[in-house]
Amino acid sequence: MKIVEQIKQPIAYEMELFEQKFQLSMSSKVALLNRITHYIVNRKGKQMRPMFVFLVSKMVSNGEVSERTYRGASVIELIHTATLVHDDVVDESNRRRGFFSINALWKNKIAVLVGDYLLSKGLLLSIDNNDFDLLKIISIAVREMSEGELLQIEKARKLDITEDVYYEIIRQKTATLIAACCSLGAASVKPDSNHVETMRKFGELIGMAFQIKDDLFDYGKEQIGKPTGIDIKEQKMTLPLIYVLNQANKKDKKWLINSIKNHNKDQKRVKEVIAFVKENGGLDYAVSKMKAFQEEALQILQKYPESQYRNSLELMVNYVIDRKK
C-alpha cells in the first residue's frame, strides 16, 4: 500500500465526506467561477493539510470529529488554494502539479480575483458558523505567510541572510500553515485546551522540516539525479548555502556572493556553486537540522496514548523527510 494511503486509512471516511463538503463550500452563482473552481478541485494534490486536521482532531479526542472539524479543514484548504493561485501569478508560473495554472488558462486578472474569492469564502465559512477561534488561527497564518514572503524578497536583494532569519522566513512561509492545520484540528474538538498550542508547535516543527527537505531538492534528488539550481537562479538563500557562506574564507565567500548576484543565470556557474556547497558540508548540515525538527515533532506525539491516529501522524512526519518529490 502506498504510504499516503496508509496515512489516510484511519480517516478515509472523513476525507471522503470532506471532499463533498469542500466542493459545496466553493460553489458560486457565477458560471465562470464554478468552471474554474471545478478545474481546481479536479487537480488537487495529496491533501496533506486536511489530513493533518482530521488526524489531530481524532488523536486528541479518542476518535471524535465534529462539524467544526470539517469546516476547519475546508477553511484551510480554501485559504491554501487561494495562496497557490496567487503564488502562480506572483511567480509568473504556468504549471501547477503538472497541469496548467489558473493564470495560464484564464490570465492574471481572473486568477487574482479567484484567489480573493476563495479567501473570502474561507473567512465567511468561519464567521457564518461563529467559529471565531478557528478564524483567528487561520487569519494569523495568512498574515504570517505574507510577511514571510516579503521578508524573503527583502533579504534576497541584499543576500545578507543569517541562519536565524532563514528559520524565521520558512517558519512564516511554510510552517505556519501546517501549524494552523494541527491547531485547528485540536481546537475543533477541544477548544480552549492545551492541545491547541501543543499541536500548533507540532505542526510548526513538521513545516520546518518539510521546507528544509524542499530546499535540499534544489541540489539534486536521489531518484532523478539532476540538481535544479532554481533557488540559486532566483537568488533564494537556503540553509545549505547559508551554512557554507558562513563557513567559507573571504575569497570563497566573495566568489559565492558574486556567483549568486551576477552569474545566477549561467548554468555552468550554478553547477559550480552546487558542487561547492556539497563539498563543503552544506547538505549534511541541512539534513542534520531537518532531522532535529523531525525528532522534536515525534517527541511531542509520544505524549499522546498510542492509537491508529498517532501512528498515522508519525508516518506523516517520516514521510515529510523521506519523500522523493
Short mmCIF file of C-alpha atoms in Angstrom, two decimals:
data_model
loop_
_atom_site.label_atom_id
_atom_site.label_comp_id
_atom_site.label_asym_id
_atom_site.label_seq_id
_atom_site.Cartn_x
_atom_site.Cartn_y
_atom_site.Cartn_z
CA MET A 1 0.00 0.00 0.00
CA LYS A 2 1.24 3.47 -0.84
CA ILE A 3 2.41 5.43 2.18
CA VAL A 4 -0.15 8.23 1.65
CA GLU A 5 -2.99 5.68 1.50
CA GLN A 6 -1.66 4.12 4.69
CA ILE A 7 -1.65 7.51 6.45
CA LYS A 8 -5.19 8.18 5.23
CA GLN A 9 -6.63 4.84 6.34
CA PRO A 10 -7.97 5.85 9.81
CA ILE A 11 -9.68 8.94 8.32
CA ALA A 12 -10.78 7.51 4.94
CA TYR A 13 -14.49 8.09 5.68
CA GLU A 14 -13.90 11.67 6.89
CA MET A 15 -11.78 12.52 3.86
CA GLU A 16 -14.48 11.27 1.50
CA LEU A 17 -17.17 13.33 3.24
CA PHE A 18 -14.80 16.29 3.34
CA GLU A 19 -14.46 16.16 -0.46
CA GLN A 20 -18.21 16.70 -0.84
CA LYS A 21 -18.38 19.46 1.77
CA PHE A 22 -15.35 21.19 0.27
CA GLN A 23 -16.87 21.27 -3.21
CA LEU A 24 -20.05 22.78 -1.77
CA SER A 25 -18.04 25.42 0.10
CA MET A 26 -16.60 26.64 -3.21
CA SER A 27 -19.87 26.99 -5.10
CA SER A 28 -20.98 30.31 -6.56
CA LYS A 29 -23.75 31.79 -8.73
CA VAL A 30 -21.18 32.83 -11.34
CA ALA A 31 -20.72 30.19 -14.07
CA LEU A 32 -17.12 31.25 -14.84
CA LEU A 33 -16.16 30.89 -11.17
CA ASN A 34 -17.74 27.45 -10.96
CA ARG A 35 -15.86 26.36 -14.05
CA ILE A 36 -12.56 27.48 -12.52
CA THR A 37 -13.20 26.01 -9.06
CA HIS A 38 -14.26 22.72 -10.71
CA TYR A 39 -10.90 22.75 -12.55
CA ILE A 40 -9.10 23.34 -9.23
CA VAL A 41 -10.94 20.57 -7.36
CA ASN A 42 -10.23 18.01 -10.08
CA ARG A 43 -6.49 18.70 -9.94
CA LYS A 44 -5.98 18.55 -6.20
CA GLY A 45 -2.74 17.36 -4.62
CA LYS A 46 -2.33 14.81 -1.83
CA GLN A 47 -4.47 16.94 0.53
CA MET A 48 -1.96 16.72 3.34
CA ARG A 49 -3.45 19.73 5.12
CA PRO A 50 -6.98 18.37 5.66
CA MET A 51 -5.37 15.05 6.65
CA PHE A 52 -3.50 16.83 9.44
CA VAL A 53 -6.75 18.45 10.62
CA PHE A 54 -8.64 15.13 10.85
CA LEU A 55 -5.80 13.04 12.28
CA VAL A 56 -5.02 15.57 15.02
CA SER A 57 -8.71 16.01 15.82
CA LYS A 58 -9.16 12.25 16.24
CA MET A 59 -5.92 11.76 18.16
CA VAL A 60 -6.71 14.36 20.86
CA SER A 61 -10.35 13.29 21.29
CA ASN A 62 -10.24 9.47 21.10
CA GLY A 63 -11.56 9.28 17.56
CA GLU A 64 -14.07 12.16 17.56
CA VAL A 65 -14.63 14.70 14.81
CA SER A 66 -17.32 17.39 14.66
CA GLU A 67 -18.91 19.63 12.05
CA ARG A 68 -16.34 22.22 13.16
CA THR A 69 -13.58 19.82 12.12
CA TYR A 70 -15.00 19.64 8.59
CA ARG A 71 -15.34 23.42 8.45
CA GLY A 72 -11.80 23.85 9.76
CA ALA A 73 -10.44 21.51 7.07
CA SER A 74 -12.43 23.34 4.38
CA VAL A 75 -11.22 26.75 5.54
CA ILE A 76 -7.60 25.58 5.49
CA GLU A 77 -7.97 24.12 2.01
CA LEU A 78 -9.76 27.23 0.67
CA ILE A 79 -7.06 29.54 2.04
CA HIS A 80 -4.24 27.25 0.90
CA THR A 81 -5.73 27.05 -2.61
CA ALA A 82 -6.11 30.85 -2.69
CA THR A 83 -2.43 31.30 -1.81
CA LEU A 84 -1.36 28.81 -4.52
CA VAL A 85 -3.42 30.66 -7.16
CA HIS A 86 -1.87 33.97 -6.08
CA ASP A 87 1.64 32.45 -5.89
CA ASP A 88 1.42 31.33 -9.52
CA VAL A 89 0.59 34.91 -10.53
CA VAL A 90 3.47 36.31 -8.46
CA ASP A 91 5.94 33.71 -9.80
CA GLU A 92 4.58 34.00 -13.37
CA SER A 93 4.26 30.22 -13.26
CA ASN A 94 2.31 28.44 -15.99
CA ARG A 95 2.17 25.00 -14.38
CA ARG A 96 0.92 23.67 -11.09
CA ARG A 97 1.25 19.92 -10.24
CA GLY A 98 1.86 19.19 -13.91
CA PHE A 99 -1.29 20.98 -15.10
CA PHE A 100 -1.77 24.49 -16.44
CA SER A 101 -2.12 27.06 -13.66
CA ILE A 102 -5.20 29.28 -13.39
CA ASN A 103 -3.29 32.35 -14.61
CA ALA A 104 -2.01 30.39 -17.64
CA LEU A 105 -5.55 29.45 -18.68
CA TRP A 106 -7.58 32.46 -17.59
CA LYS A 107 -4.94 35.24 -17.27
CA ASN A 108 -3.68 37.10 -14.19
CA LYS A 109 -6.67 39.32 -13.52
CA ILE A 110 -9.08 36.40 -13.21
CA ALA A 111 -6.54 34.38 -11.18
CA VAL A 112 -6.14 37.20 -8.63
CA LEU A 113 -9.93 37.58 -8.34
CA VAL A 114 -10.41 33.81 -7.93
CA GLY A 115 -7.79 33.81 -5.16
CA ASP A 116 -9.62 36.68 -3.43
CA TYR A 117 -12.93 34.84 -3.80
CA LEU A 118 -11.55 31.65 -2.22
CA LEU A 119 -10.03 33.67 0.63
CA SER A 120 -13.35 35.39 1.38
CA LYS A 121 -15.23 32.08 1.14
CA GLY A 122 -12.91 30.63 3.76
CA LEU A 123 -13.35 33.58 6.13
CA LEU A 124 -17.14 33.62 5.72
CA LEU A 125 -17.40 29.87 6.36
CA SER A 126 -15.95 30.55 9.84
CA ILE A 127 -17.92 33.75 10.50
CA ASP A 128 -21.29 32.31 9.43
CA ASN A 129 -20.83 29.48 11.94
CA ASN A 130 -19.38 31.62 14.75
CA ASP A 131 -16.08 29.68 14.62
CA PHE A 132 -14.18 32.77 15.75
CA ASP A 133 -11.42 30.77 17.45
CA LEU A 134 -10.78 28.89 14.19
CA LEU A 135 -10.92 32.15 12.25
CA LYS A 136 -8.24 33.65 14.48
CA ILE A 137 -5.92 30.67 13.93
CA ILE A 138 -6.26 30.88 10.14
CA SER A 139 -6.02 34.69 10.00
CA ILE A 140 -2.71 34.64 11.89
CA ALA A 141 -1.42 32.07 9.39
CA VAL A 142 -2.40 34.24 6.39
CA ARG A 143 -0.70 37.29 7.91
CA GLU A 144 2.48 35.34 8.65
CA MET A 145 2.63 33.76 5.19
CA SER A 146 2.51 37.23 3.59
CA GLU A 147 5.17 38.55 5.96
CA GLY A 148 7.41 35.54 5.28
CA GLU A 149 7.22 36.01 1.50
CA LEU A 150 8.02 39.72 1.80
CA LEU A 151 10.88 39.10 4.24
CA GLN A 152 12.38 36.63 1.76
CA ILE A 153 12.12 39.14 -1.11
CA GLU A 154 13.72 41.85 1.03
CA LYS A 155 16.62 39.59 2.05
CA ALA A 156 17.17 38.25 -1.49
CA ARG A 157 18.02 41.78 -2.61
CA LYS A 158 20.84 42.11 -0.11
CA LEU A 159 21.90 38.45 0.29
CA ASP A 160 22.57 39.24 3.97
CA ILE A 161 20.63 36.33 5.39
CA THR A 162 21.61 34.58 8.62
CA GLU A 163 20.52 31.14 9.70
CA ASP A 164 18.09 32.67 12.23
CA VAL A 165 16.48 34.85 9.56
CA TYR A 166 16.19 31.81 7.27
CA TYR A 167 14.33 29.90 10.00
CA GLU A 168 12.03 32.88 10.51
CA ILE A 169 11.28 33.01 6.76
CA ILE A 170 10.45 29.31 6.48
CA ARG A 171 8.51 29.37 9.76
CA GLN A 172 6.25 32.08 8.35
CA LYS A 173 6.15 30.98 4.72
CA THR A 174 5.61 27.24 5.14
CA ALA A 175 5.44 26.06 8.74
CA THR A 176 2.73 28.47 9.86
CA LEU A 177 0.06 26.89 7.62
CA ILE A 178 0.83 23.33 8.77
CA ALA A 179 0.85 24.63 12.36
CA ALA A 180 -2.60 26.14 11.70
CA CYS A 181 -3.90 22.77 10.37
CA CYS A 182 -2.82 20.97 13.53
CA SER A 183 -4.07 23.59 15.99
CA LEU A 184 -7.37 23.82 14.05
CA GLY A 185 -7.78 20.05 14.32
CA ALA A 186 -7.34 20.24 18.10
CA ALA A 187 -9.45 23.40 18.52
CA SER A 188 -12.33 21.92 16.51
CA VAL A 189 -12.95 19.24 19.14
CA LYS A 190 -11.16 20.51 22.26
CA PRO A 191 -11.42 24.31 22.17
CA ASP A 192 -9.50 26.21 24.90
CA SER A 193 -7.44 23.11 25.79
CA ASN A 194 -3.65 22.73 25.99
CA HIS A 195 -3.87 20.50 22.91
CA VAL A 196 -4.38 23.57 20.68
CA GLU A 197 -0.94 25.04 21.46
CA THR A 198 0.82 21.65 21.68
CA MET A 199 -0.45 20.69 18.25
CA ARG A 200 0.40 24.12 16.80
CA LYS A 201 4.00 23.55 17.89
CA PHE A 202 3.95 20.02 16.44
CA GLY A 203 2.73 21.35 13.07
CA GLU A 204 5.31 24.11 13.06
CA LEU A 205 8.15 21.61 13.56
CA ILE A 206 6.91 19.43 10.69
CA GLY A 207 6.59 22.52 8.49
CA MET A 208 10.21 23.50 9.20
CA ALA A 209 11.43 20.01 8.31
CA PHE A 210 9.22 19.99 5.19
CA GLN A 211 10.71 23.24 3.86
CA ILE A 212 14.32 22.21 4.51
CA LYS A 213 13.59 19.00 2.58
CA ASP A 214 12.22 21.12 -0.29
CA ASP A 215 15.37 23.26 -0.25
CA LEU A 216 17.53 20.14 -0.43
CA PHE A 217 15.77 19.06 -3.66
CA ASP A 218 17.42 22.03 -5.37
CA TYR A 219 20.73 20.21 -5.01
CA GLY A 220 19.53 17.05 -6.73
CA LYS A 221 17.10 14.24 -6.00
CA GLU A 222 18.33 10.70 -5.40
CA GLN A 223 15.88 9.31 -7.94
CA ILE A 224 16.01 11.98 -10.58
CA GLY A 225 19.67 12.74 -10.01
CA LYS A 226 19.85 16.13 -11.67
CA PRO A 227 20.21 19.18 -9.44
CA THR A 228 17.89 22.01 -10.47
CA GLY A 229 19.62 25.08 -9.04
CA ILE A 230 16.33 27.00 -9.33
CA ASP A 231 16.73 28.58 -5.89
CA ILE A 232 20.18 29.86 -6.85
CA LYS A 233 18.84 31.26 -10.14
CA GLU A 234 16.13 33.07 -8.14
CA GLN A 235 18.70 34.27 -5.58
CA LYS A 236 16.93 32.41 -2.80
CA MET A 237 19.23 31.83 0.14
CA THR A 238 18.53 28.38 1.57
CA LEU A 239 20.13 26.54 4.50
CA PRO A 240 22.86 24.57 2.65
CA LEU A 241 24.11 27.78 1.01
CA ILE A 242 23.82 29.91 4.18
CA TYR A 243 25.85 27.37 6.15
CA VAL A 244 28.62 27.21 3.53
CA LEU A 245 28.71 31.01 3.19
CA ASN A 246 29.18 31.35 6.94
CA GLN A 247 31.99 28.78 6.96
CA ALA A 248 33.82 29.96 3.82
CA ASN A 249 37.02 32.03 3.77
CA LYS A 250 36.95 35.58 2.38
CA LYS A 251 37.93 34.60 -1.16
CA ASP A 252 35.36 31.78 -1.47
CA LYS A 253 32.66 33.92 0.13
CA LYS A 254 33.29 36.68 -2.39
CA TRP A 255 33.13 34.17 -5.27
CA LEU A 256 29.87 32.66 -3.94
CA ILE A 257 28.13 36.02 -3.48
CA ASN A 258 29.33 37.23 -6.88
CA SER A 259 28.06 33.98 -8.47
CA ILE A 260 24.60 34.36 -6.93
CA LYS A 261 24.31 38.08 -7.61
CA ASN A 262 25.77 38.37 -11.08
CA HIS A 263 26.06 34.90 -12.62
CA ASN A 264 22.91 33.17 -11.35
CA LYS A 265 21.66 32.56 -14.91
CA ASP A 266 24.94 30.98 -16.02
CA GLN A 267 24.32 27.22 -15.88
CA LYS A 268 27.98 26.29 -15.60
CA ARG A 269 28.49 28.72 -12.70
CA VAL A 270 25.33 27.49 -10.92
CA LYS A 271 26.65 23.92 -11.20
CA GLU A 272 29.94 25.04 -9.67
CA VAL A 273 28.09 26.65 -6.75
CA ILE A 274 26.06 23.46 -6.19
CA ALA A 275 29.26 21.37 -6.23
CA PHE A 276 30.96 23.79 -3.78
CA VAL A 277 28.00 23.64 -1.37
CA LYS A 278 28.01 19.81 -1.48
CA GLU A 279 31.79 19.51 -0.98
CA ASN A 280 31.76 21.87 1.97
CA GLY A 281 29.13 20.07 4.03
CA GLY A 282 26.14 22.28 3.24
CA LEU A 283 23.78 19.39 2.51
CA ASP A 284 24.91 17.32 5.51
CA TYR A 285 24.35 20.28 7.79
CA ALA A 286 20.85 20.95 6.41
CA VAL A 287 19.92 17.26 6.73
CA SER A 288 21.03 17.24 10.39
CA LYS A 289 18.87 20.31 11.13
CA MET A 290 15.89 18.79 9.30
CA LYS A 291 16.21 15.60 11.35
CA ALA A 292 16.37 17.62 14.58
CA PHE A 293 13.00 19.21 13.76
CA GLN A 294 11.61 15.77 12.86
CA GLU A 295 12.83 14.30 16.16
CA GLU A 296 11.26 17.12 18.19
CA ALA A 297 7.92 16.63 16.38
CA LEU A 298 7.97 12.87 17.10
CA GLN A 299 8.70 13.54 20.78
CA ILE A 300 5.53 15.65 21.03
CA LEU A 301 3.49 12.75 19.62
CA GLN A 302 4.92 10.41 22.28
CA LYS A 303 2.97 12.41 24.91
CA TYR A 304 -0.25 11.00 23.44
CA PRO A 305 -1.51 7.45 24.01
CA GLU A 306 -0.82 5.03 21.18
CA SER A 307 -3.61 4.94 18.59
CA GLN A 308 -4.04 4.47 14.83
CA TYR A 309 -4.27 8.29 14.54
CA ARG A 310 -0.97 8.82 16.33
CA ASN A 311 0.60 6.11 14.17
CA SER A 312 -0.60 7.88 11.03
CA LEU A 313 0.81 11.20 12.24
CA GLU A 314 4.16 9.50 12.92
CA LEU A 315 4.08 8.09 9.39
CA MET A 316 3.31 11.59 8.12
CA VAL A 317 6.30 13.11 9.96
CA ASN A 318 8.60 10.48 8.47
CA TYR A 319 7.04 10.84 5.01
CA VAL A 320 7.85 14.56 5.04
CA ILE A 321 11.53 13.66 5.46
CA ASP A 322 11.70 10.61 3.20
CA ARG A 323 9.57 11.79 0.25
CA LYS A 324 11.21 11.83 -3.17
CA LYS A 325 9.46 14.93 -4.53
#
